[in-house]
């Protein structure tokens, strides 16, 4: 705990402090109680900067394991003026990082959901840039901006053309083989960064084991698309802890540019829609223009963006 002048910086004592944490607001607030109950958040990973009983800043890390994986809450009291607002945020961030993260390790990435038009909206831009400025003071830099996309029931799904045949992706090795091929010339920033330190197959295997195997939805949903008996791509419809999602989709390099992505995405959407889902979520990098256009053609709307910052 740090007390200086009127400012107290501390972690939450327990789940009873949740109302205090929620006195500032963010789009993920509705998930926090369940995250705490399920262990995806812990009180010692959730910090506040207080003036008396007033919360001036807050942050929280998230993970499904034993150590923080992503900093996904970092909020400031935006009624304060700068530099007071950002100075308080900086003191909170540096104090919490020192207490929570092992010395000498690279901090987990920071992720923030923002409005799709945040650059054009003066208030939204002030909020985003205020937090970004604090993170940059600690050495973080923008890594990627992503489109967050949503399909809602009632949105038309194109009928199958009959050109492709779809089958369950039941074989682990075969799916990892396809994932490895799809990573050739990928436009996904995280995959590009991974392949600076590992092979494409190692990257695909890590994604399969650390992400896909964590989905509790049926693996029968995972689908391979074939043309004349040969794979041309695949799609991984799934449910994560929060939403039905298109977790991954790809077309093999030899078959790109022929419109197969539209048919494969339609099939993945069809699989989830058949299970009476309230929505389907997806995401793609802002720079991945071909994939963004495919989602738009399929009726997915860009309802938010996500900013990721990293410490290198």
mmCIF file of C-alpha atoms in Angstrom:
data_model
loop_
_atom_site.group_PDB
_atom_site.id
_atom_site.type_symbol
_atom_site.label_atom_id
_atom_site.label_comp_id
_atom_site.label_asym_id
_atom_site.label_seq_id
_atom_site.Cartn_x
_atom_site.Cartn_y
_atom_site.Cartn_z
ATOM 1 C CA UNK A 1 0.000 0.000 0.000
ATOM 2 C CA UNK A 2 1.244 3.485 -0.834
ATOM 3 C CA UNK A 3 -0.146 6.570 0.893
ATOM 4 C CA UNK A 4 1.025 9.949 -0.318
ATOM 5 C CA UNK A 5 -0.845 13.141 0.461
ATOM 6 C CA UNK A 6 -4.512 12.246 -0.158
ATOM 7 C CA UNK A 7 -3.864 9.237 -2.420
ATOM 8 C CA UNK A 8 -4.076 5.595 -1.362
ATOM 9 C CA UNK A 9 -3.064 2.866 -3.819
ATOM 10 C CA UNK A 10 -3.950 -0.703 -2.930
ATOM 11 C CA UNK A 11 -5.326 -4.007 -4.251
ATOM 12 C CA UNK A 12 -8.869 -5.073 -3.493
ATOM 13 C CA UNK A 13 -9.143 -6.753 -0.111
ATOM 14 C CA UNK A 14 -11.637 -9.342 -1.371
ATOM 15 C CA UNK A 15 -14.772 -9.677 -3.492
ATOM 16 C CA UNK A 16 -16.516 -7.358 -1.035
ATOM 17 C CA UNK A 17 -14.566 -4.507 -2.624
ATOM 18 C CA UNK A 18 -16.232 -5.131 -5.996
ATOM 19 C CA UNK A 19 -18.646 -2.202 -5.727
ATOM 20 C CA UNK A 20 -15.680 0.063 -5.037
ATOM 21 C CA UNK A 21 -13.907 -1.224 -8.159
ATOM 22 C CA UNK A 22 -17.054 -0.733 -10.243
ATOM 23 C CA UNK A 23 -17.429 2.931 -9.288
ATOM 24 C CA UNK A 24 -15.564 3.708 -12.522
ATOM 25 C CA UNK A 25 -17.035 2.252 -15.697
ATOM 26 C CA UNK A 26 -15.898 0.262 -18.723
ATOM 27 C CA UNK A 27 -17.622 -1.992 -21.233
ATOM 28 C CA UNK A 28 -16.443 -5.177 -19.463
ATOM 29 C CA UNK A 29 -17.866 -4.277 -16.038
ATOM 30 C CA UNK A 30 -20.678 -6.821 -16.365
ATOM 31 C CA UNK A 31 -18.130 -9.673 -16.570
ATOM 32 C CA UNK A 32 -16.122 -8.866 -13.454
ATOM 33 C CA UNK A 33 -18.248 -10.599 -10.800
ATOM 34 C CA UNK A 34 -18.277 -13.888 -12.700
ATOM 35 C CA UNK A 35 -14.574 -13.534 -13.490
ATOM 36 C CA UNK A 36 -13.840 -13.204 -9.775
ATOM 37 C CA UNK A 37 -16.043 -16.170 -8.898
ATOM 38 C CA UNK A 38 -14.381 -18.354 -11.548
ATOM 39 C CA UNK A 39 -10.802 -17.300 -10.754
ATOM 40 C CA UNK A 40 -10.169 -15.458 -14.015
ATOM 41 C CA UNK A 41 -9.549 -12.426 -11.829
ATOM 42 C CA UNK A 42 -8.158 -12.259 -8.328
ATOM 43 C CA UNK A 43 -8.466 -9.440 -5.765
ATOM 44 C CA UNK A 44 -4.677 -9.146 -5.589
ATOM 45 C CA UNK A 45 -4.610 -8.468 -9.372
ATOM 46 C CA UNK A 46 -7.224 -5.686 -9.071
ATOM 47 C CA UNK A 47 -5.993 -2.302 -7.840
ATOM 48 C CA UNK A 48 -7.489 1.101 -7.101
ATOM 49 C CA UNK A 49 -6.163 4.595 -6.436
ATOM 50 C CA UNK A 50 -8.331 6.266 -3.800
ATOM 51 C CA UNK A 51 -8.834 9.729 -2.410
ATOM 52 C CA UNK A 52 -10.858 8.952 0.681
ATOM 53 C CA UNK A 53 -13.647 6.723 -0.659
ATOM 54 C CA UNK A 54 -13.439 8.109 -4.183
ATOM 55 C CA UNK A 55 -11.828 5.933 -6.851
ATOM 56 C CA UNK A 56 -9.576 8.046 -9.069
ATOM 57 C CA UNK A 57 -8.112 5.163 -11.091
ATOM 58 C CA UNK A 58 -8.330 1.380 -11.274
ATOM 59 C CA UNK A 59 -6.757 -1.543 -13.096
ATOM 60 C CA UNK A 60 -7.062 -5.302 -13.337
ATOM 61 C CA UNK A 61 -5.236 -8.175 -14.935
ATOM 62 C CA UNK A 62 -7.030 -11.269 -16.285
ATOM 63 C CA UNK A 63 -5.986 -14.875 -16.788
ATOM 64 C CA UNK A 64 -7.200 -18.458 -16.688
ATOM 65 C CA UNK A 65 -4.015 -19.657 -14.947
ATOM 66 C CA UNK A 66 -1.775 -18.722 -12.066
ATOM 67 C CA UNK A 67 -0.264 -15.472 -13.344
ATOM 68 C CA UNK A 68 -1.634 -12.373 -15.089
ATOM 69 C CA UNK A 69 -2.016 -12.791 -18.839
ATOM 70 C CA UNK A 70 -3.414 -9.444 -19.998
ATOM 71 C CA UNK A 71 -4.019 -6.011 -18.483
ATOM 72 C CA UNK A 72 -7.562 -5.395 -19.683
ATOM 73 C CA UNK A 73 -8.820 -2.808 -17.191
ATOM 74 C CA UNK A 74 -7.090 0.552 -16.792
ATOM 75 C CA UNK A 75 -9.439 3.425 -16.063
ATOM 76 C CA UNK A 76 -8.968 6.993 -14.888
ATOM 77 C CA UNK A 77 -11.419 9.479 -13.443
ATOM 78 C CA UNK A 78 -11.939 11.546 -16.581
ATOM 79 C CA UNK A 79 -13.478 14.440 -14.647
ATOM 80 C CA UNK A 80 -9.919 15.262 -13.527
ATOM 81 C CA UNK A 81 -7.697 17.508 -15.589
ATOM 82 C CA UNK A 82 -4.235 16.638 -16.820
ATOM 83 C CA UNK A 83 -1.567 16.274 -15.639
ATOM 84 C CA UNK A 84 -3.289 15.220 -12.378
ATOM 85 C CA UNK A 85 -5.366 12.534 -14.107
ATOM 86 C CA UNK A 86 -2.445 10.893 -15.906
ATOM 87 C CA UNK A 87 -0.064 11.305 -12.957
ATOM 88 C CA UNK A 88 -2.452 9.379 -10.704
ATOM 89 C CA UNK A 89 -2.792 6.689 -13.376
ATOM 90 C CA UNK A 90 0.971 6.433 -13.678
ATOM 91 C CA UNK A 91 1.424 6.043 -9.919
ATOM 92 C CA UNK A 92 -1.266 3.364 -9.811
ATOM 93 C CA UNK A 93 0.198 1.457 -12.744
ATOM 94 C CA UNK A 94 3.810 1.493 -11.568
ATOM 95 C CA UNK A 95 2.892 0.606 -7.980
ATOM 96 C CA UNK A 96 0.675 -2.320 -9.027
ATOM 97 C CA UNK A 97 3.157 -3.633 -11.596
ATOM 98 C CA UNK A 98 5.948 -3.608 -9.020
ATOM 99 C CA UNK A 99 3.800 -5.498 -6.513
ATOM 100 C CA UNK A 100 2.194 -8.035 -8.857
ATOM 101 C CA UNK A 101 4.653 -8.809 -11.660
ATOM 102 C CA UNK A 102 7.891 -10.740 -11.082
ATOM 103 C CA UNK A 103 10.943 -8.485 -11.179
ATOM 104 C CA UNK A 104 12.733 -8.455 -14.528
ATOM 105 C CA UNK A 105 9.841 -9.934 -16.529
ATOM 106 C CA UNK A 106 8.115 -8.336 -19.496
ATOM 107 C CA UNK A 107 4.642 -7.124 -18.474
ATOM 108 C CA UNK A 108 1.638 -8.857 -20.076
ATOM 109 C CA UNK A 109 0.091 -6.999 -22.989
ATOM 110 C CA UNK A 110 -2.527 -4.318 -22.479
ATOM 111 C CA UNK A 111 -5.859 -4.617 -24.304
ATOM 112 C CA UNK A 112 -8.544 -1.942 -24.476
ATOM 113 C CA UNK A 113 -11.901 -1.931 -26.258
ATOM 114 C CA UNK A 114 -12.723 1.453 -27.767
ATOM 115 C CA UNK A 115 -15.551 2.875 -29.909
ATOM 116 C CA UNK A 116 -15.205 2.177 -33.644
ATOM 117 C CA UNK A 117 -15.018 5.922 -34.351
ATOM 118 C CA UNK A 118 -12.837 6.831 -31.370
ATOM 119 C CA UNK A 119 -10.471 9.052 -33.354
ATOM 120 C CA UNK A 120 -13.332 11.210 -34.639
ATOM 121 C CA UNK A 121 -15.058 11.575 -31.245
ATOM 122 C CA UNK A 122 -13.336 14.219 -29.099
ATOM 123 C CA UNK A 123 -14.330 12.712 -25.743
ATOM 124 C CA UNK A 124 -13.511 9.140 -26.773
ATOM 125 C CA UNK A 125 -10.142 10.276 -28.111
ATOM 126 C CA UNK A 126 -9.326 12.024 -24.818
ATOM 127 C CA UNK A 127 -10.142 8.853 -22.878
ATOM 128 C CA UNK A 128 -8.066 6.623 -25.153
ATOM 129 C CA UNK A 129 -5.113 8.971 -25.427
ATOM 130 C CA UNK A 130 -5.058 9.627 -21.664
ATOM 131 C CA UNK A 131 -4.599 5.949 -20.902
ATOM 132 C CA UNK A 132 -2.208 5.453 -23.796
ATOM 133 C CA UNK A 133 -0.021 8.304 -22.544
ATOM 134 C CA UNK A 134 0.297 6.692 -19.107
ATOM 135 C CA UNK A 135 1.233 3.320 -20.583
ATOM 136 C CA UNK A 136 3.790 4.913 -22.882
ATOM 137 C CA UNK A 137 5.463 6.486 -19.829
ATOM 138 C CA UNK A 138 6.144 2.943 -18.592
ATOM 139 C CA UNK A 139 7.589 1.813 -21.953
ATOM 140 C CA UNK A 140 4.516 0.368 -23.683
ATOM 141 C CA UNK A 141 3.926 0.930 -27.392
ATOM 142 C CA UNK A 142 0.953 0.310 -29.683
ATOM 143 C CA UNK A 143 1.236 -3.202 -31.131
ATOM 144 C CA UNK A 144 -1.967 -3.575 -33.148
ATOM 145 C CA UNK A 145 -5.457 -2.169 -33.565
ATOM 146 C CA UNK A 146 -8.190 -4.706 -34.261
ATOM 147 C CA UNK A 147 -11.779 -4.587 -35.471
ATOM 148 C CA UNK A 148 -14.294 -6.232 -33.147
ATOM 149 C CA UNK A 149 -17.155 -7.633 -35.185
ATOM 150 C CA UNK A 150 -20.625 -8.942 -34.429
ATOM 151 C CA UNK A 151 -23.258 -10.944 -36.293
ATOM 152 C CA UNK A 152 -26.807 -10.840 -34.930
ATOM 153 C CA UNK A 153 -29.646 -13.334 -35.440
ATOM 154 C CA UNK A 154 -31.837 -12.414 -38.380
ATOM 155 C CA UNK A 155 -28.870 -11.315 -40.485
ATOM 156 C CA UNK A 156 -29.043 -13.334 -43.745
ATOM 157 C CA UNK A 157 -26.513 -16.125 -44.192
ATOM 158 C CA UNK A 158 -25.643 -16.944 -47.820
ATOM 159 C CA UNK A 159 -26.852 -20.351 -48.925
ATOM 160 C CA UNK A 160 -24.146 -22.928 -49.764
ATOM 161 C CA UNK A 161 -23.113 -22.784 -53.415
ATOM 162 C CA UNK A 162 -22.269 -26.475 -53.521
ATOM 163 C CA UNK A 163 -18.777 -25.647 -54.691
ATOM 164 C CA UNK A 164 -17.212 -26.676 -51.382
ATOM 165 C CA UNK A 165 -17.863 -29.692 -49.201
ATOM 166 C CA UNK A 166 -17.583 -29.343 -45.430
ATOM 167 C CA UNK A 167 -16.549 -31.965 -42.901
ATOM 168 C CA UNK A 168 -15.614 -31.983 -39.196
ATOM 169 C CA UNK A 169 -11.946 -31.238 -38.469
ATOM 170 C CA UNK A 170 -11.530 -34.206 -36.196
ATOM 171 C CA UNK A 171 -7.857 -35.023 -36.652
ATOM 172 C CA UNK A 172 -5.442 -32.940 -34.528
ATOM 173 C CA UNK A 173 -2.448 -33.445 -36.775
ATOM 174 C CA UNK A 174 -4.342 -32.669 -39.976
ATOM 175 C CA UNK A 175 -5.773 -29.445 -38.539
ATOM 176 C CA UNK A 176 -2.363 -28.276 -37.292
ATOM 177 C CA UNK A 177 -0.974 -29.028 -40.768
ATOM 178 C CA UNK A 178 -3.598 -26.730 -42.296
ATOM 179 C CA UNK A 179 -3.040 -24.040 -39.674
ATOM 180 C CA UNK A 180 0.669 -24.138 -40.464
ATOM 181 C CA UNK A 181 0.008 -23.616 -44.160
ATOM 182 C CA UNK A 182 -2.455 -20.779 -43.511
ATOM 183 C CA UNK A 183 0.222 -18.874 -41.573
ATOM 184 C CA UNK A 184 2.162 -18.321 -44.804
ATOM 185 C CA UNK A 185 2.052 -14.560 -45.548
ATOM 186 C CA UNK A 186 -0.359 -14.029 -42.655
ATOM 187 C CA UNK A 187 -1.495 -10.465 -41.965
ATOM 188 C CA UNK A 188 -2.178 -11.212 -38.290
ATOM 189 C CA UNK A 189 0.215 -9.161 -36.144
ATOM 190 C CA UNK A 190 0.339 -11.636 -33.249
ATOM 191 C CA UNK A 191 1.177 -14.524 -35.576
ATOM 192 C CA UNK A 192 3.847 -12.484 -37.340
ATOM 193 C CA UNK A 193 5.426 -11.651 -33.968
ATOM 194 C CA UNK A 194 5.328 -15.283 -32.850
ATOM 195 C CA UNK A 195 7.058 -16.456 -35.997
ATOM 196 C CA UNK A 196 9.964 -14.151 -35.278
ATOM 197 C CA UNK A 197 10.849 -16.542 -32.459
ATOM 198 C CA UNK A 198 9.363 -19.889 -33.585
ATOM 199 C CA UNK A 199 8.365 -21.828 -36.680
ATOM 200 C CA UNK A 200 4.919 -21.616 -38.231
ATOM 201 C CA UNK A 201 4.170 -25.138 -37.042
ATOM 202 C CA UNK A 202 5.195 -24.282 -33.491
ATOM 203 C CA UNK A 203 2.931 -21.241 -33.622
ATOM 204 C CA UNK A 204 0.019 -23.317 -34.942
ATOM 205 C CA UNK A 205 0.562 -26.008 -32.305
ATOM 206 C CA UNK A 206 0.657 -23.437 -29.517
ATOM 207 C CA UNK A 207 -2.601 -21.891 -30.725
ATOM 208 C CA UNK A 208 -4.252 -25.311 -30.939
ATOM 209 C CA UNK A 209 -3.144 -26.384 -27.467
ATOM 210 C CA UNK A 210 -3.451 -23.109 -25.571
ATOM 211 C CA UNK A 211 -6.575 -21.716 -27.204
ATOM 212 C CA UNK A 212 -8.608 -24.271 -29.142
ATOM 213 C CA UNK A 213 -8.406 -27.003 -26.497
ATOM 214 C CA UNK A 214 -9.732 -24.533 -23.916
ATOM 215 C CA UNK A 215 -13.063 -24.164 -25.696
ATOM 216 C CA UNK A 216 -15.851 -26.097 -24.007
ATOM 217 C CA UNK A 217 -18.053 -26.064 -27.106
ATOM 218 C CA UNK A 218 -18.248 -29.204 -29.300
ATOM 219 C CA UNK A 219 -15.187 -29.907 -31.420
ATOM 220 C CA UNK A 220 -17.583 -31.249 -34.031
ATOM 221 C CA UNK A 221 -18.196 -27.597 -34.895
ATOM 222 C CA UNK A 222 -14.641 -27.251 -36.208
ATOM 223 C CA UNK A 223 -14.927 -27.495 -39.975
ATOM 224 C CA UNK A 224 -12.626 -28.177 -42.911
ATOM 225 C CA UNK A 225 -13.677 -27.012 -46.392
ATOM 226 C CA UNK A 226 -12.759 -29.227 -49.362
ATOM 227 C CA UNK A 227 -12.778 -28.826 -53.118
ATOM 228 C CA UNK A 228 -12.715 -32.067 -55.111
ATOM 229 C CA UNK A 229 -11.624 -33.907 -51.973
ATOM 230 C CA UNK A 230 -8.707 -31.590 -51.150
ATOM 231 C CA UNK A 231 -8.687 -29.071 -48.261
ATOM 232 C CA UNK A 232 -8.863 -25.412 -49.205
ATOM 233 C CA UNK A 233 -9.394 -23.931 -45.745
ATOM 234 C CA UNK A 234 -11.091 -24.281 -42.381
ATOM 235 C CA UNK A 235 -13.092 -22.423 -39.753
ATOM 236 C CA UNK A 236 -13.231 -22.836 -35.962
ATOM 237 C CA UNK A 237 -16.658 -21.838 -34.591
ATOM 238 C CA UNK A 238 -16.626 -22.034 -30.785
ATOM 239 C CA UNK A 239 -17.753 -20.550 -27.499
ATOM 240 C CA UNK A 240 -15.237 -18.866 -25.231
ATOM 241 C CA UNK A 241 -16.010 -17.837 -21.651
ATOM 242 C CA UNK A 242 -18.221 -14.987 -22.846
ATOM 243 C CA UNK A 243 -19.585 -15.391 -26.383
ATOM 244 C CA UNK A 244 -20.050 -17.638 -29.410
ATOM 245 C CA UNK A 245 -17.150 -16.756 -31.697
ATOM 246 C CA UNK A 246 -15.455 -17.361 -34.996
ATOM 247 C CA UNK A 247 -12.199 -18.257 -33.276
ATOM 248 C CA UNK A 248 -10.109 -18.802 -36.395
ATOM 249 C CA UNK A 249 -10.622 -18.941 -40.131
ATOM 250 C CA UNK A 250 -8.234 -19.379 -43.005
ATOM 251 C CA UNK A 251 -7.773 -20.256 -46.649
ATOM 252 C CA UNK A 252 -4.685 -22.126 -47.843
ATOM 253 C CA UNK A 253 -2.300 -19.929 -49.876
ATOM 254 C CA UNK A 254 -2.836 -21.907 -53.095
ATOM 255 C CA UNK A 255 -6.592 -21.233 -52.962
ATOM 256 C CA UNK A 256 -6.693 -17.560 -51.986
ATOM 257 C CA UNK A 257 -8.372 -14.970 -54.172
ATOM 258 C CA UNK A 258 -11.114 -17.293 -55.398
ATOM 259 C CA UNK A 259 -13.900 -16.296 -53.011
ATOM 260 C CA UNK A 260 -13.605 -19.363 -50.784
ATOM 261 C CA UNK A 261 -13.328 -17.241 -47.639
ATOM 262 C CA UNK A 262 -16.951 -16.103 -48.054
ATOM 263 C CA UNK A 263 -18.250 -19.664 -48.271
ATOM 264 C CA UNK A 264 -16.146 -20.856 -45.330
ATOM 265 C CA UNK A 265 -17.198 -17.927 -43.132
ATOM 266 C CA UNK A 266 -20.843 -18.513 -44.042
ATOM 267 C CA UNK A 267 -20.503 -22.153 -42.988
ATOM 268 C CA UNK A 268 -18.929 -21.210 -39.645
ATOM 269 C CA UNK A 269 -21.689 -18.672 -39.057
ATOM 270 C CA UNK A 270 -24.308 -21.268 -39.997
ATOM 271 C CA UNK A 271 -22.896 -23.768 -37.460
ATOM 272 C CA UNK A 272 -23.201 -21.274 -34.608
ATOM 273 C CA UNK A 273 -26.543 -19.806 -35.719
ATOM 274 C CA UNK A 274 -28.054 -23.309 -35.682
ATOM 275 C CA UNK A 275 -27.479 -23.336 -31.906
ATOM 276 C CA UNK A 276 -29.738 -20.339 -31.195
ATOM 277 C CA UNK A 277 -26.885 -18.037 -30.197
ATOM 278 C CA UNK A 278 -27.709 -14.446 -29.162
ATOM 279 C CA UNK A 279 -24.776 -13.107 -31.203
ATOM 280 C CA UNK A 280 -21.543 -14.189 -32.847
ATOM 281 C CA UNK A 281 -18.338 -12.284 -32.175
ATOM 282 C CA UNK A 282 -15.174 -12.145 -34.249
ATOM 283 C CA UNK A 283 -12.108 -9.954 -34.651
ATOM 284 C CA UNK A 284 -9.453 -9.172 -37.215
ATOM 285 C CA UNK A 285 -6.531 -6.771 -37.423
ATOM 286 C CA UNK A 286 -7.299 -3.342 -38.850
ATOM 287 C CA UNK A 287 -4.570 -3.979 -41.418
ATOM 288 C CA UNK A 288 -6.083 -7.280 -42.582
ATOM 289 C CA UNK A 289 -8.285 -5.591 -45.181
ATOM 290 C CA UNK A 290 -9.270 -8.772 -47.098
ATOM 291 C CA UNK A 291 -10.582 -10.455 -43.936
ATOM 292 C CA UNK A 292 -12.340 -7.295 -42.762
ATOM 293 C CA UNK A 293 -14.128 -7.060 -46.114
ATOM 294 C CA UNK A 294 -15.147 -10.725 -45.929
ATOM 295 C CA UNK A 295 -16.742 -10.178 -42.506
ATOM 296 C CA UNK A 296 -18.560 -7.088 -43.816
ATOM 297 C CA UNK A 297 -19.934 -9.055 -46.781
ATOM 298 C CA UNK A 298 -21.166 -11.716 -44.331
ATOM 299 C CA UNK A 299 -23.138 -9.147 -42.341
ATOM 300 C CA UNK A 300 -20.758 -8.721 -39.405
ATOM 301 C CA UNK A 301 -20.790 -5.148 -38.063
ATOM 302 C CA UNK A 302 -17.787 -3.389 -36.566
ATOM 303 C CA UNK A 303 -19.191 -2.477 -33.142
ATOM 304 C CA UNK A 304 -15.868 -1.771 -31.384
ATOM 305 C CA UNK A 305 -12.136 -1.696 -31.888
ATOM 306 C CA UNK A 306 -9.443 -3.176 -29.667
ATOM 307 C CA UNK A 307 -6.086 -1.568 -29.015
ATOM 308 C CA UNK A 308 -3.198 -3.769 -27.907
ATOM 309 C CA UNK A 309 -0.039 -2.305 -26.409
ATOM 310 C CA UNK A 310 3.065 -4.277 -25.479
ATOM 311 C CA UNK A 311 6.282 -3.794 -23.555
ATOM 312 C CA UNK A 312 9.320 -4.978 -25.542
#
